[in-house]
CSV table of C-alpha atoms in Angstrom, one decimal:
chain,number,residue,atom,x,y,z
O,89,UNK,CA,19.0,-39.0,-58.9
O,90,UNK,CA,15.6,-38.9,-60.3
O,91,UNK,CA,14.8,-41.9,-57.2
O,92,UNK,CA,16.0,-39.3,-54.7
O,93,UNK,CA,14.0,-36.4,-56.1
O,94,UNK,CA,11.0,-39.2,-55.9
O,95,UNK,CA,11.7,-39.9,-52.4
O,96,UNK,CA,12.2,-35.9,-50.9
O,97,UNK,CA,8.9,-35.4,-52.7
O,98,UNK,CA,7.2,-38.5,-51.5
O,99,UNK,CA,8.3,-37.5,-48.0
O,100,UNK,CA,7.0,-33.5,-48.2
O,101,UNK,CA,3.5,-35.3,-49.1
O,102,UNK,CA,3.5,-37.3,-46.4
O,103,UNK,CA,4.3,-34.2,-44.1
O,104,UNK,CA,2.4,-31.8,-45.4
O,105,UNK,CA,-1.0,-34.3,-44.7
O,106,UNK,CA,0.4,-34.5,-40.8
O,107,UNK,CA,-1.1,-32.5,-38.6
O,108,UNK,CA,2.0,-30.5,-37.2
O,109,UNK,CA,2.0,-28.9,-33.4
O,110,UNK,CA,1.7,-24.9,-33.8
O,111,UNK,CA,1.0,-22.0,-31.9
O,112,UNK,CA,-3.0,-21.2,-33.2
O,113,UNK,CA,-2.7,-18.1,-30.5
O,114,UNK,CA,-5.7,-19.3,-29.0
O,115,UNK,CA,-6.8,-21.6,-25.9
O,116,UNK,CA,-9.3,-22.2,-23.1
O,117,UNK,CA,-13.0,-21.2,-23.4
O,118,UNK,CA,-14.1,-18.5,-26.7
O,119,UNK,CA,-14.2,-15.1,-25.5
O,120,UNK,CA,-17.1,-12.5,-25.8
O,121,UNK,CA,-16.6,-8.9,-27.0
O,122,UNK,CA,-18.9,-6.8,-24.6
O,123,UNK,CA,-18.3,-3.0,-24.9
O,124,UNK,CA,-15.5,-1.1,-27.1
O,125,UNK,CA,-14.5,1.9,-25.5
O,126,UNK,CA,-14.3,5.1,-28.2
O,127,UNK,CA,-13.4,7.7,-26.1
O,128,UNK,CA,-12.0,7.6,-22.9
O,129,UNK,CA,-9.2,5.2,-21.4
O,130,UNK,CA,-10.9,3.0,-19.2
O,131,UNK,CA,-9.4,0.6,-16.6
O,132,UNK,CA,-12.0,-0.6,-14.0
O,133,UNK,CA,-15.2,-2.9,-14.6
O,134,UNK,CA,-18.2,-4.0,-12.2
O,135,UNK,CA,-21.4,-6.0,-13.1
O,136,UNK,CA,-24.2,-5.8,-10.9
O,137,UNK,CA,-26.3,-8.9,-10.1
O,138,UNK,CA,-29.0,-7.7,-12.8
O,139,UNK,CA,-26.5,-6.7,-15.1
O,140,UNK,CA,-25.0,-3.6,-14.7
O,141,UNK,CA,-22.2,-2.7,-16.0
O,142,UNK,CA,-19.6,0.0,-14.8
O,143,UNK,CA,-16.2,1.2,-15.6
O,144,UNK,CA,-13.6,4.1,-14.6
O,145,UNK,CA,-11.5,6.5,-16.6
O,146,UNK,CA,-8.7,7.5,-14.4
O,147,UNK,CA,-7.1,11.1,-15.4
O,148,UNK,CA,-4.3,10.3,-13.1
O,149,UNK,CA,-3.4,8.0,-16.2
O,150,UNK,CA,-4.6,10.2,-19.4
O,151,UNK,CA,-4.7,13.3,-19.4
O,152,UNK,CA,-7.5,13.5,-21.6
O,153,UNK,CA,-10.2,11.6,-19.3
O,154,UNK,CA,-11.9,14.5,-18.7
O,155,UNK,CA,-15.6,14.2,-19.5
O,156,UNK,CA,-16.4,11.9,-16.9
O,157,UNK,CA,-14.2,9.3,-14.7
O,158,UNK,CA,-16.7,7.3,-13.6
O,159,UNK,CA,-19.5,5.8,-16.3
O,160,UNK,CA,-22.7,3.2,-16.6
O,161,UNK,CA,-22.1,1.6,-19.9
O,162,UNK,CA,-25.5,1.7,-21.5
O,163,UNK,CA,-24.8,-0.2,-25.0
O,164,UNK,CA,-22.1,-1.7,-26.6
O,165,UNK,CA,-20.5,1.3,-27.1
O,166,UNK,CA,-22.0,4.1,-25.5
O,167,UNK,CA,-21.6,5.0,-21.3
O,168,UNK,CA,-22.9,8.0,-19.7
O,169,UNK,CA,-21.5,9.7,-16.6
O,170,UNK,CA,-22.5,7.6,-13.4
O,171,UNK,CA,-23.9,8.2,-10.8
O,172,UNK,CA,-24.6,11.5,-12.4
O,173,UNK,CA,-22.5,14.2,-14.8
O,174,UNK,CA,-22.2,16.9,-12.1
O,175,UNK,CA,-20.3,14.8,-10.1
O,176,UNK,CA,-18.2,13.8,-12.6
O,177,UNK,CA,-17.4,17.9,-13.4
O,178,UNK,CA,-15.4,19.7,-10.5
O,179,UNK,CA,-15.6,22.8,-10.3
O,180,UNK,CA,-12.4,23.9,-12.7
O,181,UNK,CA,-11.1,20.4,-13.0
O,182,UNK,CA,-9.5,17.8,-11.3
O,183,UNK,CA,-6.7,19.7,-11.0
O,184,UNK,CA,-5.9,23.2,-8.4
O,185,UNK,CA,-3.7,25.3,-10.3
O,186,UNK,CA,-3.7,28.1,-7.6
O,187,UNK,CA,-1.7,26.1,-5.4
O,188,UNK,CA,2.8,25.5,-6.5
O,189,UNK,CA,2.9,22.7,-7.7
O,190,UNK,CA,-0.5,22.5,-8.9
O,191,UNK,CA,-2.4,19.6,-7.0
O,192,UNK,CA,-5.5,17.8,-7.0
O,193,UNK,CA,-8.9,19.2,-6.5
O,194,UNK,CA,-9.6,19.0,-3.0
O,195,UNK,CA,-13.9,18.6,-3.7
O,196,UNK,CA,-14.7,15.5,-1.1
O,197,UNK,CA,-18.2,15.9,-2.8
O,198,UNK,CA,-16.9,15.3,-6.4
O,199,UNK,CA,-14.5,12.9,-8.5
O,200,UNK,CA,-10.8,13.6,-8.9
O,201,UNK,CA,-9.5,10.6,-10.5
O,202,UNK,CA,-11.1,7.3,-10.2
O,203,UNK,CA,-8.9,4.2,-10.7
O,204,UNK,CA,-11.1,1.5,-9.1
O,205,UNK,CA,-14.9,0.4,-9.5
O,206,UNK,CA,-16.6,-2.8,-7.5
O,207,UNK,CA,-19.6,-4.3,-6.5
O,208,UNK,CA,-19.7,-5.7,-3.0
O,209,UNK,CA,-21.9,-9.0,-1.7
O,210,UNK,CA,-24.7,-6.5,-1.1
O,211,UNK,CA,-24.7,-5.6,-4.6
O,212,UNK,CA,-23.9,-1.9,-3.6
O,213,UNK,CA,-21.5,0.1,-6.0
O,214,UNK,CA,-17.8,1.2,-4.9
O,215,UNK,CA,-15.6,4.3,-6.2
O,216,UNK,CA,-12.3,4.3,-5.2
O,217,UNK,CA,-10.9,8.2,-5.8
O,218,UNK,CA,-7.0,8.4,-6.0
O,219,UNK,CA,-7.1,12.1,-6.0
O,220,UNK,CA,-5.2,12.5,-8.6
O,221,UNK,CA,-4.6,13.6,-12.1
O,222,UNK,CA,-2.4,14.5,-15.3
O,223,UNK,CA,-1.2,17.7,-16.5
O,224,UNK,CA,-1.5,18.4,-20.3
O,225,UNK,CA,2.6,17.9,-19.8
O,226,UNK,CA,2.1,14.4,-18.4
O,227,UNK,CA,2.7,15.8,-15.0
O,228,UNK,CA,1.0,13.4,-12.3
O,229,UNK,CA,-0.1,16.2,-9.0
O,230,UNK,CA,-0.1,14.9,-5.7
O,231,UNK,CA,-3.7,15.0,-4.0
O,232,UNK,CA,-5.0,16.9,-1.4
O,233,UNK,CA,-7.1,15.8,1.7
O,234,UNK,CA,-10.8,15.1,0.3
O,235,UNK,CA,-9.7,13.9,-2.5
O,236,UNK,CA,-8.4,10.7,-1.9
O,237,UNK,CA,-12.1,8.8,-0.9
O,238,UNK,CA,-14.2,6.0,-0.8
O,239,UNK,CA,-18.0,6.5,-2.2
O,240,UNK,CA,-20.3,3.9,-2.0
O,241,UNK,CA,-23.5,3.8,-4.7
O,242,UNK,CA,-27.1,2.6,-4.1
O,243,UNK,CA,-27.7,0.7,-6.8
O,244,UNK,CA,-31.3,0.7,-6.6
O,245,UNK,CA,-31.6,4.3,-6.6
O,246,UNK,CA,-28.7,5.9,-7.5
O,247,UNK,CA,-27.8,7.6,-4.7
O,248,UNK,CA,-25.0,7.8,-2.7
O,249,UNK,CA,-25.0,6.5,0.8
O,250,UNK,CA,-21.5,6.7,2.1
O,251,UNK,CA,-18.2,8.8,1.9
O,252,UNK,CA,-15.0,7.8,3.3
O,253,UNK,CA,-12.4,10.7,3.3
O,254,UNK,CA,-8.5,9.3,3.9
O,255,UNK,CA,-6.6,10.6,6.8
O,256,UNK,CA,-3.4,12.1,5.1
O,257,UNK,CA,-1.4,9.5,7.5
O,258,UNK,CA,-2.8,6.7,5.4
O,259,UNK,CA,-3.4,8.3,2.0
O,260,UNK,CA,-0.5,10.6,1.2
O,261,UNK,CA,-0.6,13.1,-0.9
O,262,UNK,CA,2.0,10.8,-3.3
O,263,UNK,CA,-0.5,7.7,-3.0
O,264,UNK,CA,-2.1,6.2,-5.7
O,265,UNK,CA,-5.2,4.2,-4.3
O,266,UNK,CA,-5.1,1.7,-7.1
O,267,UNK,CA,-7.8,-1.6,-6.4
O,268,UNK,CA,-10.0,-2.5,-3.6
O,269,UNK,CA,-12.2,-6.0,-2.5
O,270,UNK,CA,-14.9,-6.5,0.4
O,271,UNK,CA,-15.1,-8.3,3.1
O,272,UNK,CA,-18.7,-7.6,5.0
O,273,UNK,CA,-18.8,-10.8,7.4
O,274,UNK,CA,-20.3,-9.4,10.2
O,275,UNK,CA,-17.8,-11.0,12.6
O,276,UNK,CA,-14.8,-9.3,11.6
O,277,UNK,CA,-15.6,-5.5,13.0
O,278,UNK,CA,-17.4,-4.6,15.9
O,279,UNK,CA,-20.1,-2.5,13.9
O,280,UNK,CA,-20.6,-5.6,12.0
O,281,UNK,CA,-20.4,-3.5,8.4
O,282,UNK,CA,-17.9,-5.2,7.1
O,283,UNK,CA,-14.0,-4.0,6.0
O,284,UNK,CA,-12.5,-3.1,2.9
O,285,UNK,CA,-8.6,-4.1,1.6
O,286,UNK,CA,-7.1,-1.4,-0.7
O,287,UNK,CA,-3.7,-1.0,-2.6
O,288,UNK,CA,-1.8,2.3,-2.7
O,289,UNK,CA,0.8,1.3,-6.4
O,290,UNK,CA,2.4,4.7,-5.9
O,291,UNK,CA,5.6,4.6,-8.1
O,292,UNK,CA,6.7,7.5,-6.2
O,293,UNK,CA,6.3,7.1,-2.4
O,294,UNK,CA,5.6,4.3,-0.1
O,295,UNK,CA,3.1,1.7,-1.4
O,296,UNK,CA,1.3,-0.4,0.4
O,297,UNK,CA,-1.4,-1.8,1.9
O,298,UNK,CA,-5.0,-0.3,4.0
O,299,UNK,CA,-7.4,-1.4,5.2
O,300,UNK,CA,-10.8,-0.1,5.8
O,301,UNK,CA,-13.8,-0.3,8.1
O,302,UNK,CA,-16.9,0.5,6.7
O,303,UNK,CA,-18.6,0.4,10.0
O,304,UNK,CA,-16.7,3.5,11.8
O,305,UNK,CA,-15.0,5.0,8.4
O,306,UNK,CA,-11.5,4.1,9.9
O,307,UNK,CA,-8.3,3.5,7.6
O,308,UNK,CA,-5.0,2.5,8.6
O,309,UNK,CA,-1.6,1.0,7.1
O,310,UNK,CA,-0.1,-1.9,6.8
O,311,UNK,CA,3.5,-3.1,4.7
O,312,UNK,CA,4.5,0.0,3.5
O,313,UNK,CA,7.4,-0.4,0.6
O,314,UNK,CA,5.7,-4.0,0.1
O,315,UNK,CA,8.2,-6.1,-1.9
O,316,UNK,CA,8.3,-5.0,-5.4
O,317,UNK,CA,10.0,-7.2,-8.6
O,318,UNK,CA,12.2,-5.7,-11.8
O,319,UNK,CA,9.9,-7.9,-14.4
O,320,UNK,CA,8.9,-4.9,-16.7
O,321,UNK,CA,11.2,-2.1,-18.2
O,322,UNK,CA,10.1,1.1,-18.9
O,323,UNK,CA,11.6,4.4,-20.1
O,324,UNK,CA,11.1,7.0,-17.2
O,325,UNK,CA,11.2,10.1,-19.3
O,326,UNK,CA,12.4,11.4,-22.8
O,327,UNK,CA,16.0,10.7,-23.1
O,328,UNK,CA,16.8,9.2,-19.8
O,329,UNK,CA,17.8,5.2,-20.1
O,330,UNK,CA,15.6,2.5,-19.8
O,331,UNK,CA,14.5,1.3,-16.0
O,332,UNK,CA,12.1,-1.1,-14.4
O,333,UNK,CA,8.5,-0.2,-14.2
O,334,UNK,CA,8.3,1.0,-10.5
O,335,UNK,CA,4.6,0.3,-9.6
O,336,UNK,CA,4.0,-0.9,-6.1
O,337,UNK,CA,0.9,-3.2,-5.1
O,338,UNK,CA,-1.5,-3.1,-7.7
O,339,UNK,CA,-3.9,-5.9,-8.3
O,340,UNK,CA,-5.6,-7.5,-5.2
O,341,UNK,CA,-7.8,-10.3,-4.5
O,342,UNK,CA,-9.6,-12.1,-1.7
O,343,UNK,CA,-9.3,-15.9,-1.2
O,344,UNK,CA,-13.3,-17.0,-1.2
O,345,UNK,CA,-13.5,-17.7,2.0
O,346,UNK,CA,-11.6,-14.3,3.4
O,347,UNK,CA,-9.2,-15.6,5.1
O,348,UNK,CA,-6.2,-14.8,2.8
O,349,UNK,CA,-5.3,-11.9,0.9
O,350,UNK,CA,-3.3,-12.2,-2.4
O,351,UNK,CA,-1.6,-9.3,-4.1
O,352,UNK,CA,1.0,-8.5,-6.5
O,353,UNK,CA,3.2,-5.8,-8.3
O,354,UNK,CA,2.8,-4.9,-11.9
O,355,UNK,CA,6.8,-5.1,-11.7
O,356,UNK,CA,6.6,-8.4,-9.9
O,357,UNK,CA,6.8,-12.2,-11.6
O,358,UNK,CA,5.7,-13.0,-7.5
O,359,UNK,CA,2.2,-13.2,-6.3
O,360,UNK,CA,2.0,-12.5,-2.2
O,361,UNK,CA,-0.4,-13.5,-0.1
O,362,UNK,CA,-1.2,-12.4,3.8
O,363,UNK,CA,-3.9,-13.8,6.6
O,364,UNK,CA,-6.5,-10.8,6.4
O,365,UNK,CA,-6.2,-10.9,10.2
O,366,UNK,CA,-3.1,-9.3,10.0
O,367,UNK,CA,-4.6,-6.7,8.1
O,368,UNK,CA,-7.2,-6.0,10.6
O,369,UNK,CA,-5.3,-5.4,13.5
O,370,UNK,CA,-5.0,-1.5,13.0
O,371,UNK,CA,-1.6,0.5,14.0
O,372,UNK,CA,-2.4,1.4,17.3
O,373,UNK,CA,-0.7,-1.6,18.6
O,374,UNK,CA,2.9,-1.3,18.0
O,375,UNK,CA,3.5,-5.2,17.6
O,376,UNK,CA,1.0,-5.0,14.6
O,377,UNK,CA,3.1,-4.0,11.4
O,378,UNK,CA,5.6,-6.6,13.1
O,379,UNK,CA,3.5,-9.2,12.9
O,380,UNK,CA,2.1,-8.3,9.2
O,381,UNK,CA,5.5,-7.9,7.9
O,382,UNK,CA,6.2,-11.5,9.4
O,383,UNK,CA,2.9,-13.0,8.0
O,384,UNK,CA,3.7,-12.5,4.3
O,385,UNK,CA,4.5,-15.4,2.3
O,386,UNK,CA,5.5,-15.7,-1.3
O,387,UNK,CA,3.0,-18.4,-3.0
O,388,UNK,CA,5.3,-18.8,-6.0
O,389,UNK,CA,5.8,-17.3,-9.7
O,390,UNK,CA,2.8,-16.2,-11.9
O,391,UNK,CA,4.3,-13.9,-14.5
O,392,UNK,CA,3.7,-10.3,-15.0
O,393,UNK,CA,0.4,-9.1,-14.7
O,394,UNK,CA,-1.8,-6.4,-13.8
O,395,UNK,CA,-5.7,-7.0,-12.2
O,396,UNK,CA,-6.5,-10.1,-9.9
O,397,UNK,CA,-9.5,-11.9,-9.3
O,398,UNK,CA,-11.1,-15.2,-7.3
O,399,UNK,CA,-13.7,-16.8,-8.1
O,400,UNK,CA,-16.6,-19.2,-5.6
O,401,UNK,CA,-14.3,-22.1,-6.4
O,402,UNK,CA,-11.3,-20.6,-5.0
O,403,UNK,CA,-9.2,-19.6,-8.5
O,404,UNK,CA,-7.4,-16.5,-8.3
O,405,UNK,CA,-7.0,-14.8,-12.0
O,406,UNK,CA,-4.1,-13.3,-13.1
O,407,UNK,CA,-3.6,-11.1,-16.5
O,408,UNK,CA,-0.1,-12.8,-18.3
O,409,UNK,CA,1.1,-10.1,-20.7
O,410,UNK,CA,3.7,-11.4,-22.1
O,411,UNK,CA,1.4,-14.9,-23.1
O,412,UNK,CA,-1.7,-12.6,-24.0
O,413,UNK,CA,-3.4,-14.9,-22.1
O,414,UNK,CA,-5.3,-15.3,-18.5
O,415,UNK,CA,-4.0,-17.6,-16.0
O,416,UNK,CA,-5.0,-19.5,-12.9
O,417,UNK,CA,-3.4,-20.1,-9.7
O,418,UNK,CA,-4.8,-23.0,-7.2
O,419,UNK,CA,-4.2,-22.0,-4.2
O,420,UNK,CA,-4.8,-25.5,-3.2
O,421,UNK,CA,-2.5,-27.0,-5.3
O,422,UNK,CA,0.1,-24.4,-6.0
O,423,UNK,CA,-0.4,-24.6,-9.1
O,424,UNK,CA,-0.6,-21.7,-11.9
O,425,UNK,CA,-2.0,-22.6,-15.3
O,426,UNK,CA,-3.2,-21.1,-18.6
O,427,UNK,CA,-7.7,-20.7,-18.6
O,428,UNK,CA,-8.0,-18.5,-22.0
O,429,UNK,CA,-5.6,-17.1,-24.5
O,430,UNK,CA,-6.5,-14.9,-27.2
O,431,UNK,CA,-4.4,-12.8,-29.6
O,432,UNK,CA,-7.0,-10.0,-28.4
O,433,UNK,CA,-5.7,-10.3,-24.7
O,434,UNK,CA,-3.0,-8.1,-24.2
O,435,UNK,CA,-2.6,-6.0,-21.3
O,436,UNK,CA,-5.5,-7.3,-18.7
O,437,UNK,CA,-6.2,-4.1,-16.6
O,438,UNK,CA,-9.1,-5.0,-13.9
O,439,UNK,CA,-11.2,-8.3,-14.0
O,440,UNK,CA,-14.7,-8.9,-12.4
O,441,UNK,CA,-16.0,-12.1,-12.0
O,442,UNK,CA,-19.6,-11.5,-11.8
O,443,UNK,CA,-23.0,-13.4,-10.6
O,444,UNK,CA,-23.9,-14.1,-14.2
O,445,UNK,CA,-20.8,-16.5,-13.9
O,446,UNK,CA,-18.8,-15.1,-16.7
O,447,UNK,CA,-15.0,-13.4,-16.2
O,448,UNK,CA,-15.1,-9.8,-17.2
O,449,UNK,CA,-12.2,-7.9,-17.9
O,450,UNK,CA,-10.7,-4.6,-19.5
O,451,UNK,CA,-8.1,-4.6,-22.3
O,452,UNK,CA,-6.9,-1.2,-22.8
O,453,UNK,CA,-3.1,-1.4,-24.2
O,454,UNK,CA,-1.5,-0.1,-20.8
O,455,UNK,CA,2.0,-1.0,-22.1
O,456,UNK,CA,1.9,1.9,-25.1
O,457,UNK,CA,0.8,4.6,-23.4
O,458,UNK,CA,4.0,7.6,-22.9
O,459,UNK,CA,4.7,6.2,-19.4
O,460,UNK,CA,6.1,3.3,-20.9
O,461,UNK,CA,7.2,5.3,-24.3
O,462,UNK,CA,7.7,8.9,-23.1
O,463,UNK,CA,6.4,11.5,-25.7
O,464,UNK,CA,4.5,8.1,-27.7
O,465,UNK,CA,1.1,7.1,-27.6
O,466,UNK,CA,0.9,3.8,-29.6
O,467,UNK,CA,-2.6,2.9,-28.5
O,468,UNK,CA,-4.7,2.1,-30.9
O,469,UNK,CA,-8.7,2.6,-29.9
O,470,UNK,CA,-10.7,0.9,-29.6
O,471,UNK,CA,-10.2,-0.4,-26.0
O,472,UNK,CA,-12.2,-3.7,-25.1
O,473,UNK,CA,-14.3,-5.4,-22.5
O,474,UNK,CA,-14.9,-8.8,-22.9
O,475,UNK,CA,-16.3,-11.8,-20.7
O,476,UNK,CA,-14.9,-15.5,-20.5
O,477,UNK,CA,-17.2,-18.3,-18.8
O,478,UNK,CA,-15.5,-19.2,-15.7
O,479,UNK,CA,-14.7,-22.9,-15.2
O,480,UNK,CA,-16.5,-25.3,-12.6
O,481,UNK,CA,-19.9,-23.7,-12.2
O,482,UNK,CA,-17.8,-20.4,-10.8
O,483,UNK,CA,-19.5,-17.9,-9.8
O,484,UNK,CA,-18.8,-13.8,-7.4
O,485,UNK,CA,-17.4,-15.0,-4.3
O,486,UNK,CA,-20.0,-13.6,-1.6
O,487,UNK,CA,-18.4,-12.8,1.7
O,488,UNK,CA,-21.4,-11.2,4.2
């Protein structure tokens, strides 16, 4: 006996001095903690090429972003209202109570609800208004024309220098103008200026796809109901059963030469891709939407995710939830594949990859909020920013 007792103890010795495979939580490059957010619930970021920072507090998704939606952030943990406080304060609110329902604030010279901010290849600063916002009750109004709007920023002063107001045939009034990239090659519009690719995630209406150009202000449509995925549950209201998230296309990236856009659905495991050329030829011909719906291809799995991103060497970022991690896909190869996990990564809302060469992205607990527990706000503030060093030399893909 005492032999065997010898030999079990001999052997948990030996074991014990192996190194045995386990699950540190972490992977990939260290990350860097750039900004906590106190106060409001942010989901955008952009970095300017001298080092800006930017990031968006969309009332359409808390009720209690209110003091500004739109903010510089000037330490690492202070923002102030950008590009100035009055336009961050409508006149009584985002939201018009005078009307039944009560609707969004119609001001086409103020912010309603902001759920995107980025920085074109010109280094000029991008709002993206939805229009929209929260009741105290968690109500989310429809928008009104004005409200739903592009507004572009002159970094170097300040100043805005262009407003692009939706047609109601291309932002409805149940939209929700979620995430938006830049293309300004001049040889894709006859003004030259450039286009810009948006996604309307509307859980309630039609989601989709539009497409903008900067040069005339024109917007039109394309793959409305875009194929959607049931890869995340959700409650949709107190004491009604559990359902899948219903969030149409939401994060959106360009392939680094233009030539491809990639998309995806916060309740899709899928990441879809389309030529842009498709997306350029506006509505008027009635062969177009045919030939958009016809030109969308599937490019495989990539888990569920939020925000998208590509870098100079042709990567496409995705958030992975469920792996609190950031992943890759290679478009050349097919392949999808982990770049950083960190027990701090949990829901990855909107990532930047800036000219500094560094990954920046929002982590502000999406999945606790009451539209995933009705009545229960689990987050837990602070919210994060942090930045990753993309791999290869990568850099901002510039497209101009």
């Amino acid at each position: 006996m005492s032999s065997i007792i010898c030999t079990v103890f001999s052997l948990a010795l030996f074991a014990s001095a192996q190194q045995l495979a386990s699950d540190q939580g972490v992977y990939g490059p260290s990350l860097e903690l750039v900004h906590i957010y106190n106060d409001e619930f942010p989901t955008g970021i952009a970095v300017s090429s001298t080092g800006r920072i930017f990031s968006n507090y969309p009332p359409a998704l808390d009720a209690n972003n209110t003091k500004y939606t739109v903010a510089e952030l000037t330490s690492y943990s202070t923002e102030t209202p950008y590009p100035n406080a009055e336009i961050n304060s409508p006149p009584g609110g985002s939201i018009n109570y005078t009307t039944v329902p009560a609707t969004g604030a119609d001001y086409q010279n103020y912010l309603i609800g902001v759920q995107s901010v980025v920085i074109d290849s010109e280094d000029r600063f991008w709002i993206l208004d939805t229009g929209r916002a929260l009741t105290p009750n968690g109500t989310q109004v429809p928008a009104s024309y004005g409200g739903p709007k592009l507004i572009g920023v002159n970094l170097s002063n300040d100043t805005i220098f262009q407003t692009i107001i939706f047609p109601t045939i291309v932002a409805y009034s149940d939209s929700y103008l979620n995430d938006i990239r830049f293309d300004l090659r001049p040889s894709l519009t006859p003004s030259g200026l450039g286009v810009a690719y948006i996604t309307d995630s509307s859980t309630e209406g039609r989601n989709g796809l539009i497409t903008v150009d900067l040069g005339t202000g024109a917007s039109w449509r394309h793959l409305d109901n875009t194929p959607q995925g049931e890869a995340v549950y959700s409650i949709p209201g107190p004491g009604l059963p559990a359902s899948y998230l219903s969030f149409g296309a939401d994060g959106i990236a360009l392939s680094a030469d233009g030539e491809n856009l990639y998309w995806t659905s916060v309740g899709s495991r899928y990441l879809h891709a389309i030529p842009t050329a498709c997306l350029r030829d506006d509505d008027s011909s009635p062969f177009s939407e045919i030939m958009a719906q016809n030109s969308v291809v599937s490019v495989g799995q990539k888990g569920s995710s939020d925000g998208l991103e590509t870098d100079s060497n042709g990567l496409i970022y995705v958030g992975s939830f469920e792996d609190n991690a950031i992943k890759t896909f290679n478009p050349a190869t097919g392949l999808t594949s982990v770049f950083v996990r960190d027990p701090r990564i949990g829901w990855t809302d909107t990532m930047s990859v800036a000219r500094d060469g560094f990954l920046y992205f929002t982590e502000n607990q999406l999945w606790r909020t009451p539209s995933f527990y009705p009545g229960t706000d689990r987050r837990v503030r602070p919210f994060a920013l942090f930045r990753v060093k993309v791999p290869g030399g990568g850099t901002k893909v510039v497209l101009k």
